[in-house]
Amino acid sequence: MGKQFIIKNLGKCIIDNPRKMHGAVSDEYIPINVSDEFIKACGTEAENEASTLYFQEAGPREKIFFDPAKTKVGIVTCGGLCPGLNDVIRAIVMELWYGYGVRNIVGIPYGLEGFIPEKYGHQLIDLTPDFVSTIYMLGGTVLGSSRGAQDFDKIADFLYEKGINLLFVLGGDGTMKAARSISNAVKEHNLTLSVIGVPKTIDNDINFVEQSFGFVTAVDEATKAIAAAHTEAVGMNNGIGIVKLMGRESGFIATHATVSLSLVNFVLVPEAEFVLHGEGGLLPALEERLIHRHHAVIVVAEGAGQYLMQETGQKDSSGNIILQDIGQYLQKEIKAYFKERDFPVVIKYIDPSYMVRAVPANADDRVYCGFLGRLAVDAGMSGKTEMAVSRLMGRYVHLPFELVTRQRRRLDITSQYWHSVLAATGQSHLKGML
């Protein structure tokens, strides 16, 4: 039998579920056949396991743990913006209100800062169906967000003082780690409180999360920037369009947008270390491309090629190393290379990062966000805790925080997916691509 990923419960569920439903989901662990990529992502403990792993299925239970009349719910959004945040907030509020009859729902403003009112002065936001009814039309998050950690003991004290016993945390890898720390602090304070995560990241790099919400919308927006770069490039003799996309450690947006729009000649990602000069270098390949076609489009993930530049060692408020601007670096190196050869080129550099992450979710992501929000409520009301809800191989499941925070998911450059990327660009001859 494959490995089971155990979900923690606050206690026995004895209250009839008021949610109208056709058949409840049991707490049994269901088998899911996962790809080699996900087996590797499990870590060394599971590498020798069969491809079948066991997860708890998401969905409403016959009995619930929390009494809706006595339940107070908090919702917080943390980290960078992402399409779909408002959709998840709306789905959670609507399901709590109409599905379970919970009437006491508050939004924690500006991320973890909202738990420390004596320092930041933020006020809780009452969340009702009227308040959230049309927020899906907006980008960003109506609750606001922030980066960086706060005192988790103070957060536990705040939750106790406000009487919150069910907390939904929306955010990426760092936020899921913070949610895990909140869970630990809550236990140390002997509070009966459920912490449920809804994983969010444009980079699509959360461990065991097959696709994070907002990713499809981000790819759609990224393709618009690529199309614009292509138009600029073909409009000039020896025109070069460079598009820098989000992707600190993983190149999922860059590669997905590249495959979906066959206009890209070179895509550079953190997982594949490329070189600029010499045999298999990007610059000689770019020169060859311009000689024969007179234009080229380069897509680069923000975390690619960092080893080519001098690191500052500085960190942002989330503790991440501040990245150098690979897009500007490529511009400089390309200009110098072709100037030395008296080869005139025209370079257009597009960085749509903030436009990509600030737009409202598209139809596909809205549907996905609705499922995630409602299933998160089902998990929380049934007393699950220290877990996130996600979709894996087409099934919605519960994932323990320990699993989703173990490591960041990255592109497998030995996979068929990466070979499709190489086929779409024709760059397999570059050094470091295979």
mmCIF file with all atom_site columns, N, CA and C in Angstrom, residues 37 411-420:
data_model
loop_
_atom_site.group_PDB
_atom_site.id
_atom_site.type_symbol
_atom_site.label_atom_id
_atom_site.label_alt_id
_atom_site.label_comp_id
_atom_site.label_asym_id
_atom_site.label_entity_id
_atom_site.label_seq_id
_atom_site.pdbx_PDB_ins_code
_atom_site.Cartn_x
_atom_site.Cartn_y
_atom_site.Cartn_z
_atom_site.occupancy
_atom_site.B_iso_or_equiv
_atom_site.pdbx_formal_charge
_atom_site.auth_seq_id
_atom_site.auth_comp_id
_atom_site.auth_asym_id
_atom_site.auth_atom_id
_atom_site.pdbx_PDB_model_num
ATOM 1  N N  . GLU A 1 37  ? 6.825  12.940 -11.240 1.00 0.00 ? 37  GLU A N  1
ATOM 2  C CA . GLU A 1 37  ? 7.166  14.279 -10.744 1.00 0.00 ? 37  GLU A CA 1
ATOM 3  C C  . GLU A 1 37  ? 6.647  14.481 -9.330  1.00 0.00 ? 37  GLU A C  1
ATOM 4  N N  . LEU A 1 411 ? 9.945  22.740 -12.271 1.00 0.00 ? 411 LEU A N  1
ATOM 5  C CA . LEU A 1 411 ? 9.868  22.033 -13.545 1.00 0.00 ? 411 LEU A CA 1
ATOM 6  C C  . LEU A 1 411 ? 10.829 20.856 -13.562 1.00 0.00 ? 411 LEU A C  1
ATOM 7  N N  . ASP A 1 412 ? 10.395 19.757 -14.106 1.00 0.00 ? 412 ASP A N  1
ATOM 8  C CA . ASP A 1 412 ? 11.259 18.596 -14.317 1.00 0.00 ? 412 ASP A CA 1
ATOM 9  C C  . ASP A 1 412 ? 11.767 18.659 -15.751 1.00 0.00 ? 412 ASP A C  1
ATOM 10 N N  . ILE A 1 413 ? 13.047 18.999 -15.935 1.00 0.00 ? 413 ILE A N  1
ATOM 11 C CA . ILE A 1 413 ? 13.554 19.173 -17.295 1.00 0.00 ? 413 ILE A CA 1
ATOM 12 C C  . ILE A 1 413 ? 13.943 17.840 -17.947 1.00 0.00 ? 413 ILE A C  1
ATOM 13 N N  . THR A 1 414 ? 13.545 16.738 -17.300 1.00 0.00 ? 414 THR A N  1
ATOM 14 C CA . THR A 1 414 ? 13.645 15.437 -17.970 1.00 0.00 ? 414 THR A CA 1
ATOM 15 C C  . THR A 1 414 ? 12.268 14.970 -18.440 1.00 0.00 ? 414 THR A C  1
ATOM 16 N N  . SER A 1 415 ? 11.239 15.799 -18.210 1.00 0.00 ? 415 SER A N  1
ATOM 17 C CA . SER A 1 415 ? 9.864  15.378 -18.481 1.00 0.00 ? 415 SER A CA 1
ATOM 18 C C  . SER A 1 415 ? 9.464  15.594 -19.937 1.00 0.00 ? 415 SER A C  1
ATOM 19 N N  . GLN A 1 416 ? 8.362  14.942 -20.329 1.00 0.00 ? 416 GLN A N  1
ATOM 20 C CA . GLN A 1 416 ? 7.808  15.151 -21.660 1.00 0.00 ? 416 GLN A CA 1
ATOM 21 C C  . GLN A 1 416 ? 7.319  16.585 -21.822 1.00 0.00 ? 416 GLN A C  1
ATOM 22 N N  . TYR A 1 417 ? 6.846  17.183 -20.739 1.00 0.00 ? 417 TYR A N  1
ATOM 23 C CA . TYR A 1 417 ? 6.389  18.569 -20.800 1.00 0.00 ? 417 TYR A CA 1
ATOM 24 C C  . TYR A 1 417 ? 7.533  19.488 -21.235 1.00 0.00 ? 417 TYR A C  1
ATOM 25 N N  . TRP A 1 418 ? 8.700  19.342 -20.605 1.00 0.00 ? 418 TRP A N  1
ATOM 26 C CA . TRP A 1 418 ? 9.842  20.189 -20.963 1.00 0.00 ? 418 TRP A CA 1
ATOM 27 C C  . TRP A 1 418 ? 10.294 19.914 -22.396 1.00 0.00 ? 418 TRP A C  1
ATOM 28 N N  . HIS A 1 419 ? 10.239 18.687 -22.821 1.00 0.00 ? 419 HIS A N  1
ATOM 29 C CA . HIS A 1 419 ? 10.599 18.377 -24.206 1.00 0.00 ? 419 HIS A CA 1
ATOM 30 C C  . HIS A 1 419 ? 9.615  19.025 -25.182 1.00 0.00 ? 419 HIS A C  1
ATOM 31 N N  . SER A 1 420 ? 8.349  19.167 -24.776 1.00 0.00 ? 420 SER A N  1
ATOM 32 C CA . SER A 1 420 ? 7.380  19.882 -25.606 1.00 0.00 ? 420 SER A CA 1
ATOM 33 C C  . SER A 1 420 ? 7.748  21.358 -25.706 1.00 0.00 ? 420 SER A C  1
#
